[in-house]
XYZ file of N, CA and C in Angstrom:
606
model
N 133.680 94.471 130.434
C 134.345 93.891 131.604
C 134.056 94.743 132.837
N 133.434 94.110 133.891
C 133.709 94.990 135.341
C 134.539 94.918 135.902
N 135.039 95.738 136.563
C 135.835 95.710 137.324
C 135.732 95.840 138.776
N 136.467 95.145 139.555
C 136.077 94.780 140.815
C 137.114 94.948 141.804
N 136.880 95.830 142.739
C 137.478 96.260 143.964
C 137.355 95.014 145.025
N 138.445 94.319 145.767
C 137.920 93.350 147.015
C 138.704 93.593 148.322
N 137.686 93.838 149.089
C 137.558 94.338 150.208
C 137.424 93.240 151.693
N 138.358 92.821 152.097
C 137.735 91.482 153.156
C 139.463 91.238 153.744
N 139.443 91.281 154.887
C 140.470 91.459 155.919
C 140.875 89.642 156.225
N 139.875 88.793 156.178
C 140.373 87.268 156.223
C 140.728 86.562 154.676
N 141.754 86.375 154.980
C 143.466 86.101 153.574
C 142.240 84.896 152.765
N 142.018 83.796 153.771
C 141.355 82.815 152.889
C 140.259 83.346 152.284
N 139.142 83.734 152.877
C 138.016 84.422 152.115
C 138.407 85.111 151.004
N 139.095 86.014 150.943
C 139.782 86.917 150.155
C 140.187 86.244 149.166
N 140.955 85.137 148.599
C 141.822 84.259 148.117
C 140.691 83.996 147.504
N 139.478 83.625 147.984
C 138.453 82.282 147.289
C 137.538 83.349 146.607
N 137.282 84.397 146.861
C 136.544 85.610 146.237
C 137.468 85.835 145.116
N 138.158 86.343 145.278
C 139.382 86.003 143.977
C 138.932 85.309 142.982
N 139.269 84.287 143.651
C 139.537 82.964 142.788
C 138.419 82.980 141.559
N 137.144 82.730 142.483
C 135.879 82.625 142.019
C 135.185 83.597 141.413
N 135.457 84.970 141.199
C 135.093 86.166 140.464
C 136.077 85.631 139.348
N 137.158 85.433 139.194
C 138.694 85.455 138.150
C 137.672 84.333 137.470
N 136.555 83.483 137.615
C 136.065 82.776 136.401
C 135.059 82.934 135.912
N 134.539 84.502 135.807
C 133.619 85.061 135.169
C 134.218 85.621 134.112
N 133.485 85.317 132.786
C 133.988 86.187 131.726
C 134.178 87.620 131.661
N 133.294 87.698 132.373
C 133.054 89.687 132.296
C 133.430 90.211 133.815
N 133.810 89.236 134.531
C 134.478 90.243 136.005
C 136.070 89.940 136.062
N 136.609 91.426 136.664
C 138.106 91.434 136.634
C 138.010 91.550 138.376
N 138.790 91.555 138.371
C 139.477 91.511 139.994
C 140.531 92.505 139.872
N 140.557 93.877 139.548
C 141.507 94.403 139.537
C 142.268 95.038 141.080
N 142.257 94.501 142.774
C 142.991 94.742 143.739
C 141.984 94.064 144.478
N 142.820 93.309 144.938
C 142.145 92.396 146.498
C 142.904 92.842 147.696
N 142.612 93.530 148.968
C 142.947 94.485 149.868
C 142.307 93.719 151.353
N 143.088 93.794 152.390
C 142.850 93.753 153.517
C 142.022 94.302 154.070
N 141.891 95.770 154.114
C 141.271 96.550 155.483
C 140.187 97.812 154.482
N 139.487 98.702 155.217
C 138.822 99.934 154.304
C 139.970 101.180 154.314
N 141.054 101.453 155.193
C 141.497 102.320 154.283
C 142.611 102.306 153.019
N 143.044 100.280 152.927
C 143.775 100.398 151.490
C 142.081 100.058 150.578
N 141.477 99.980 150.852
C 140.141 99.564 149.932
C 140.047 101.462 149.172
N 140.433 102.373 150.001
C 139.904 103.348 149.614
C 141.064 104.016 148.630
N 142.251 103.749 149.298
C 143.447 104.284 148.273
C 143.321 103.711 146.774
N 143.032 101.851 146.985
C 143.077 101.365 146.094
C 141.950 101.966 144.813
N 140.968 102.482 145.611
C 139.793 102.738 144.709
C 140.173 103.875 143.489
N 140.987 104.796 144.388
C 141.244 106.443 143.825
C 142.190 105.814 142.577
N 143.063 104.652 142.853
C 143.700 104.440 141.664
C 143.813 103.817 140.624
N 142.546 102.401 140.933
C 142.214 101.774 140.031
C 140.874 102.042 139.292
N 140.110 102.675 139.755
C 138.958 103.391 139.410
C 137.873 102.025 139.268
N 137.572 101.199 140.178
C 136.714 100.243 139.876
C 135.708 100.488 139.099
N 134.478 99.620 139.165
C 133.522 99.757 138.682
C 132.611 99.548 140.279
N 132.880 98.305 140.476
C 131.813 98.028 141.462
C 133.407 97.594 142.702
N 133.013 98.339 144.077
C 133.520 97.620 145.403
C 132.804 96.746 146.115
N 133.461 96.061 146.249
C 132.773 94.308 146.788
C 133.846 94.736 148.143
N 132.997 94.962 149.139
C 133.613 95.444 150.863
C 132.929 94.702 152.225
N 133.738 93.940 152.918
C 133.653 93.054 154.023
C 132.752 94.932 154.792
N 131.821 94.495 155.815
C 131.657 95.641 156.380
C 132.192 95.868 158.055
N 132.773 94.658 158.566
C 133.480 94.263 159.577
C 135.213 94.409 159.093
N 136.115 95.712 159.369
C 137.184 95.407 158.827
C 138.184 96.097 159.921
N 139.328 95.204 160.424
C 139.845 96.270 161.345
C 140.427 97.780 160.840
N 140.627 98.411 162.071
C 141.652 99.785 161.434
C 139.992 100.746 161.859
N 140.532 101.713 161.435
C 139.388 102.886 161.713
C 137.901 103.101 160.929
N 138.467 102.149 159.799
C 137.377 102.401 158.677
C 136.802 101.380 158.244
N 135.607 101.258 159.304
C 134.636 99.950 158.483
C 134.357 99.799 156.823
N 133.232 98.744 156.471
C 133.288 99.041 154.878
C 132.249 99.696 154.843
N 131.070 100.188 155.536
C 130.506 101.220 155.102
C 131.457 102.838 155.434
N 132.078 102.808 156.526
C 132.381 103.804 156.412
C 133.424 104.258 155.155
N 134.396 103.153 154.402
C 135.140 102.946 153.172
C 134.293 103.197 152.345
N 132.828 102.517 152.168
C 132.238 102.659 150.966
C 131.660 104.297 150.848
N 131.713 105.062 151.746
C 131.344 106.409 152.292
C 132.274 107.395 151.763
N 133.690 106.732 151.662
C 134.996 107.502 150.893
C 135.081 107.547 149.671
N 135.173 106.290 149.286
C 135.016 105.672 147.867
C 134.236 106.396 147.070
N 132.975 106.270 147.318
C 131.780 107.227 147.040
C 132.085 108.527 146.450
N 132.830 109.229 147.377
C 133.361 110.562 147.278
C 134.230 110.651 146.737
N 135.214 109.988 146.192
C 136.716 109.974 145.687
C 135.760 109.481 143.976
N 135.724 108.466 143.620
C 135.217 107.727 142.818
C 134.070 107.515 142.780
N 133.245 108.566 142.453
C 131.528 108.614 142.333
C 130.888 107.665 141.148
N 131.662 107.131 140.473
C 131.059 106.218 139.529
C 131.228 104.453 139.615
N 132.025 104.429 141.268
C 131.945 103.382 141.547
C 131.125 103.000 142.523
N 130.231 102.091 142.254
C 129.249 101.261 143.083
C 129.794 100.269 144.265
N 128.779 100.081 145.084
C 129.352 99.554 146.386
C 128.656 98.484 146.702
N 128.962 96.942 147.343
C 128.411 95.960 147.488
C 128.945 95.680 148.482
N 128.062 95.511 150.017
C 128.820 95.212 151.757
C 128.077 93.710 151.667
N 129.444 92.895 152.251
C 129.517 91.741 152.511
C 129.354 91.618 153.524
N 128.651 90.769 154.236
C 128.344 90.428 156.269
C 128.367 89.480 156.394
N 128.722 88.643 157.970
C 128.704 87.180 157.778
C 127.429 87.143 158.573
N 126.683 88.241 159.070
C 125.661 88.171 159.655
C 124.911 89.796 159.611
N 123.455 89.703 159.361
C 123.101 90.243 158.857
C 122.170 91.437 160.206
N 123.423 92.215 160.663
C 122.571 93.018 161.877
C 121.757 93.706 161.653
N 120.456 94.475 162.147
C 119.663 95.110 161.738
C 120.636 96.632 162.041
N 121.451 97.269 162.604
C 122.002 98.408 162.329
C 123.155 98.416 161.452
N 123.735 97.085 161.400
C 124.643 97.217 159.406
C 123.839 97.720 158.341
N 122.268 96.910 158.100
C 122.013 96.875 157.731
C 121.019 98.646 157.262
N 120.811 99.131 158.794
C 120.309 100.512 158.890
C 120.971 101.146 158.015
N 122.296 101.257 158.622
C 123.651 101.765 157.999
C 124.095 101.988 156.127
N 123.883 100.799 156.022
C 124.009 100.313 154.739
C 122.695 101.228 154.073
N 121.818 100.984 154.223
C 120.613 101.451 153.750
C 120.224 103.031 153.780
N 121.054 103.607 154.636
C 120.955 105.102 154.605
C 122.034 105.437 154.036
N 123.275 105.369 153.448
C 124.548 105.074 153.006
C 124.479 105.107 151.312
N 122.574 104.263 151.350
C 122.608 104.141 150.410
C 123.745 103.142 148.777
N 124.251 102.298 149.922
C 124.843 101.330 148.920
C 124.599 100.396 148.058
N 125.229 99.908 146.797
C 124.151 99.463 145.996
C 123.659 97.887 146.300
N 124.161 97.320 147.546
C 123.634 95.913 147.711
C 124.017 95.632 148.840
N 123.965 94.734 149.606
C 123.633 94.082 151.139
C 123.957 92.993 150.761
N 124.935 92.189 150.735
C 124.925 90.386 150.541
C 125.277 89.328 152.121
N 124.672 88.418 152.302
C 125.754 87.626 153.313
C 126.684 86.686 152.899
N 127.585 86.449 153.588
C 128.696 85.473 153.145
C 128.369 83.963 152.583
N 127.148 84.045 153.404
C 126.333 82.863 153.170
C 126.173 82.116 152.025
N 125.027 83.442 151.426
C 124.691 83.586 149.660
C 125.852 82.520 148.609
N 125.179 81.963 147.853
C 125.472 80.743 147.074
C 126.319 81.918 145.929
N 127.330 81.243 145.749
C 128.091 82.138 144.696
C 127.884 82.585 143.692
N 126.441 82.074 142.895
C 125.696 82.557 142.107
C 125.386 83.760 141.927
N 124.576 83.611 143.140
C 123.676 85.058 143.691
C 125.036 86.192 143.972
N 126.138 85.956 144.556
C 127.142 87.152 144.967
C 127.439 87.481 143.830
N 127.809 86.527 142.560
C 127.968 87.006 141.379
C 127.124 87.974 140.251
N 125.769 87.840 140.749
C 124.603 88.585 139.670
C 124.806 89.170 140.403
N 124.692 89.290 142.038
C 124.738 90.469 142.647
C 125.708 91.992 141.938
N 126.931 91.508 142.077
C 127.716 92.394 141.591
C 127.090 92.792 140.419
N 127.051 92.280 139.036
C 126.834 92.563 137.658
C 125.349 93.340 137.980
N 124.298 93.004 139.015
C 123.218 94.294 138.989
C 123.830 95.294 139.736
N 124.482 95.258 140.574
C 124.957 96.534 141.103
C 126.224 97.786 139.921
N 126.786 96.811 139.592
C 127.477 97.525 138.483
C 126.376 98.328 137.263
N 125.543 97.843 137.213
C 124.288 98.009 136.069
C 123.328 99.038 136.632
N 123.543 99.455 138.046
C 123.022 100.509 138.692
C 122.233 100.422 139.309
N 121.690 98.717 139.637
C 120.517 98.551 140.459
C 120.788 98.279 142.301
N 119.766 97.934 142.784
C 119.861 97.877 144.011
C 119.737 96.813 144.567
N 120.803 95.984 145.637
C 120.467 94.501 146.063
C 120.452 94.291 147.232
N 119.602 93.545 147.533
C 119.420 93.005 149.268
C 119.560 91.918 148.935
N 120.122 90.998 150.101
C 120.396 89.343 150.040
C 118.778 89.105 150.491
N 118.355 87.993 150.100
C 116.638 87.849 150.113
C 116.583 87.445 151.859
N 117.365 87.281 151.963
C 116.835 86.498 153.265
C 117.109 87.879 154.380
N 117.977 88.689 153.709
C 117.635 89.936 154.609
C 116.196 91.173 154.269
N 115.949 90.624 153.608
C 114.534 91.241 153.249
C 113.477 91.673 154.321
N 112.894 90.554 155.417
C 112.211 90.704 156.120
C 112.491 91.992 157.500
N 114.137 91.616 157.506
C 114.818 92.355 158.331
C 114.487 94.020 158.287
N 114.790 94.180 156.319
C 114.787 95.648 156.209
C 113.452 95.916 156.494
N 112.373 95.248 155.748
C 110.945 95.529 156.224
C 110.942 96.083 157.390
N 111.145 95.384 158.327
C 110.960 95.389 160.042
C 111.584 96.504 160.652
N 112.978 96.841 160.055
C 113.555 98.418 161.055
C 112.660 99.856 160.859
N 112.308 99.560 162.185
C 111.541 100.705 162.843
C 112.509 102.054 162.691
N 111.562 103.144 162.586
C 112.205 104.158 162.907
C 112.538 104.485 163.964
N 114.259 105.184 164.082
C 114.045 105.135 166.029
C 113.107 106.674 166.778
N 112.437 105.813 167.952
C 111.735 106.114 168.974
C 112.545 107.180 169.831
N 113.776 107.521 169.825
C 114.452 108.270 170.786
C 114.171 109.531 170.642
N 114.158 110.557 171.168
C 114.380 112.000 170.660
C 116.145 112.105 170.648
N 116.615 113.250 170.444
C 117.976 113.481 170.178
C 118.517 113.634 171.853
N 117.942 114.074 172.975
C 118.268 114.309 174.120
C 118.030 112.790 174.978
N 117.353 112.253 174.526
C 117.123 110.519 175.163
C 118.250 109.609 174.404
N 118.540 109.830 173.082
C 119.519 109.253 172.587
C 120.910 109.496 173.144
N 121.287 111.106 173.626
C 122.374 111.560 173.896
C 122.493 110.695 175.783
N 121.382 110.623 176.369
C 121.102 110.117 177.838
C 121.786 108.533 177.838
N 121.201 108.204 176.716
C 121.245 106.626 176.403
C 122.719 106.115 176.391
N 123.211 106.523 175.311
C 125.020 107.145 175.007
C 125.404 107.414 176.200
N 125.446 107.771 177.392
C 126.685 108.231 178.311
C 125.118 106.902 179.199
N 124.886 106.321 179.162
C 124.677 105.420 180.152
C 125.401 104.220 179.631
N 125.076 103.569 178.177
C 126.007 102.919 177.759
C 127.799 103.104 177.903
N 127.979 103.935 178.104
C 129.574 104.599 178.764
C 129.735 104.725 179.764
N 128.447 104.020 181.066
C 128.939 103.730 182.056
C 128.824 104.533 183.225
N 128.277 105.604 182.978
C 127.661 106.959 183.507
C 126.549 106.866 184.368
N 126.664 107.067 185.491
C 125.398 106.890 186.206
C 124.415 108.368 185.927
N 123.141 108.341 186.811
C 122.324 109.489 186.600
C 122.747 110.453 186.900
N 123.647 110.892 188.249
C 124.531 112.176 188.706
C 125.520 113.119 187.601
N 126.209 111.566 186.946
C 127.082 112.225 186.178
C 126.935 112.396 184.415
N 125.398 112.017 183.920
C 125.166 112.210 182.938
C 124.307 113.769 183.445
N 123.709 113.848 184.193
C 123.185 114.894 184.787
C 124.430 116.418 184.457
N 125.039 115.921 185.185
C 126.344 117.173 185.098
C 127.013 116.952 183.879
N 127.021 116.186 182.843
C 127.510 116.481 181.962
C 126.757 116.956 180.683
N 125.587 117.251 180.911
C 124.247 117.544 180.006
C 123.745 118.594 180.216
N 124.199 119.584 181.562
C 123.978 120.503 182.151
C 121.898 120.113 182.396
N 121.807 119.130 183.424
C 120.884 119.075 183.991
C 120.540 118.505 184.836
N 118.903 117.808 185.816
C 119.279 118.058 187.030
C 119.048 116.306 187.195
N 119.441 115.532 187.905
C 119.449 114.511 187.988
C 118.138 113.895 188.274
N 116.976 114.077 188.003
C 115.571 114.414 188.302
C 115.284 113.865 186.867
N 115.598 115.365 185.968
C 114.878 114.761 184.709
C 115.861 113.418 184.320
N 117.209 113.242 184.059
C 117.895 112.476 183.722
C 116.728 111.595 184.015
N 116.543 110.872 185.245
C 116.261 110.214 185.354
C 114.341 109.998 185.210
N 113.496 111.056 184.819
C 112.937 111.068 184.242
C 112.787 110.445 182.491
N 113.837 110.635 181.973
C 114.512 110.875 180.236
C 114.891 109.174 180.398
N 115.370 108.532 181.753
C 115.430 107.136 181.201
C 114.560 106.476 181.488
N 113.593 106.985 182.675
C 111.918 105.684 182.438
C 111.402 106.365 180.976
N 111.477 107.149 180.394
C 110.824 107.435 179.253
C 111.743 106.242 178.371
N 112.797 106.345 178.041
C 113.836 105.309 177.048
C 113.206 103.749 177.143
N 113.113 103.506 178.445
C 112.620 102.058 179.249
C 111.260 101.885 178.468
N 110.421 102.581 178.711
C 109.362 102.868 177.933
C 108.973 102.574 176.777
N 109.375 103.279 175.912
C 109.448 103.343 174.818
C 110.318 102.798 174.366
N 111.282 101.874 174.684
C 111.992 100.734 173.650
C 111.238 99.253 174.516
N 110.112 99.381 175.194
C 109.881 98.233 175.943
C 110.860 97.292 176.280
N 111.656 98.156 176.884
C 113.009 97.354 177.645
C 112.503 96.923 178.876
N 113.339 95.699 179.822
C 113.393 95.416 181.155
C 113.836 96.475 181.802
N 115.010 97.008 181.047
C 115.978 98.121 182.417
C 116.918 99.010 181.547
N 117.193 99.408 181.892
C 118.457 100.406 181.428
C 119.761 99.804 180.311
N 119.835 98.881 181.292
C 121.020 97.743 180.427
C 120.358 97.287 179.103
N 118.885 96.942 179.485
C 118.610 96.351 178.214
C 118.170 97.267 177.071
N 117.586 98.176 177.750
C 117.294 99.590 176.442
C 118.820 99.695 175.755
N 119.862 99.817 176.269
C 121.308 100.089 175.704
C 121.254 98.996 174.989
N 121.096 97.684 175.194
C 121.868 96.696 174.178
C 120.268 96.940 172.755
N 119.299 97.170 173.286
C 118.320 97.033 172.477
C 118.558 98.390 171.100
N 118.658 99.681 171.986
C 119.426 100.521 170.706
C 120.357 100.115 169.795
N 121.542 100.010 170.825
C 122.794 99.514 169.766
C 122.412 98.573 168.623
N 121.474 97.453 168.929
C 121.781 96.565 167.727
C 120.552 97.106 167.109
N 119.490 97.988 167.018
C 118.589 98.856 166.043
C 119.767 99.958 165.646
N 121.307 100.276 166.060
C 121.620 101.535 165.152
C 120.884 103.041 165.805
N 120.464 102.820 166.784
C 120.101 104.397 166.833
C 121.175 105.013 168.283
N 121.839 104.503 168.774
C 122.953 104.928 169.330
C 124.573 104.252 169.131
């Protein structure tokens, strides 16, 4: 029998994941949970097998960052992030995190179901249709000082005052963001920011 941690903050979803695991012979549903930090209490005490975790969850602790606890508390339980859309920095995330599967909400209940039973079995799952996605994430292009530039422009920071808060001179700053522009073949500033964020590298 596996046992199964559920992780997903919307009552109906939650309810029908339930439901629909509860008619597998070999999967238990032992705690269905709102948010990642009862996902994580719950873990320490029921000792799952496999966590099945929404990765969108309010409160402080997404489900990768839950599946990141879990991990550590309960090292013999495996982790499976649910998305209703499949971002390329969840997905970064997920993949350096090292969790044992990637599904979307999408996925035919079939597939969420083997999913689990290979992840419990120790293997590794991507939803197929996120496949091309993982192919495709680039490594990021930033250095650590263009990333840190990037970050306080996304916060709204003009060149003066990322300048003074970096201890440097508003020259290079602004040197450090035609380089960013550059090298993420952005239009502008605005768009290098939205173009990081959804690659995950700021």
């Amino acid at each position: 029998m596996i046992r199964i941690l559920l992780a997903e903050d919307q009552a109906v979803i939650r309810g029908a994941l339930t439901a629909l695991l509860g008619l597998e012979p070999d999967l238990e549903v032992v705690a269905a949970v709102e948010s990642g930090a009862a996902a994580v209490a719950s873990a320490a005490v029921e000792l799952p097998d496999v966590a099945v975790l929404d990765i969108d969850m309010p409160g402080e602790l997404d489900g990768l960052e839950a599946a990141a606890r879990i991990g550590a508390r309960v090292p013999s339980c495996r982790t499976l992030m649910l998305t209703g859309h499949g971002k390329p920095a969840h997905l970064k995330r997920a993949l350096a995190a090292r969790v044992g599967g990637f599904m979307l909400k999408t996925a035919p209940p079939e597939e969420l179901v083997e999913a689990i039973r290979d992840v419990a079995a120790g293997k590794r799952v991507l939803d197929p249709s996120l496949a091309v996605t993982a192919w495709d994430l680039a490594d990021n292009p930033l250095t650590p000082r263009e990333a840190d530039v990037l970050r306080l422009v996304a916060g709204g920071l003009d060149a003066p005052d990322i300048a003074a808060r970096l201890h440097l001179t508003a020259g290079t700053v602004r040197n450090y963001l035609t380089a960013i522009v550059t090298k993420l073949n952005a239009r502008n500033r605005t768009d290098a920011v939205r173009l990081a964020t959804e690659a995950g590298w700021i």
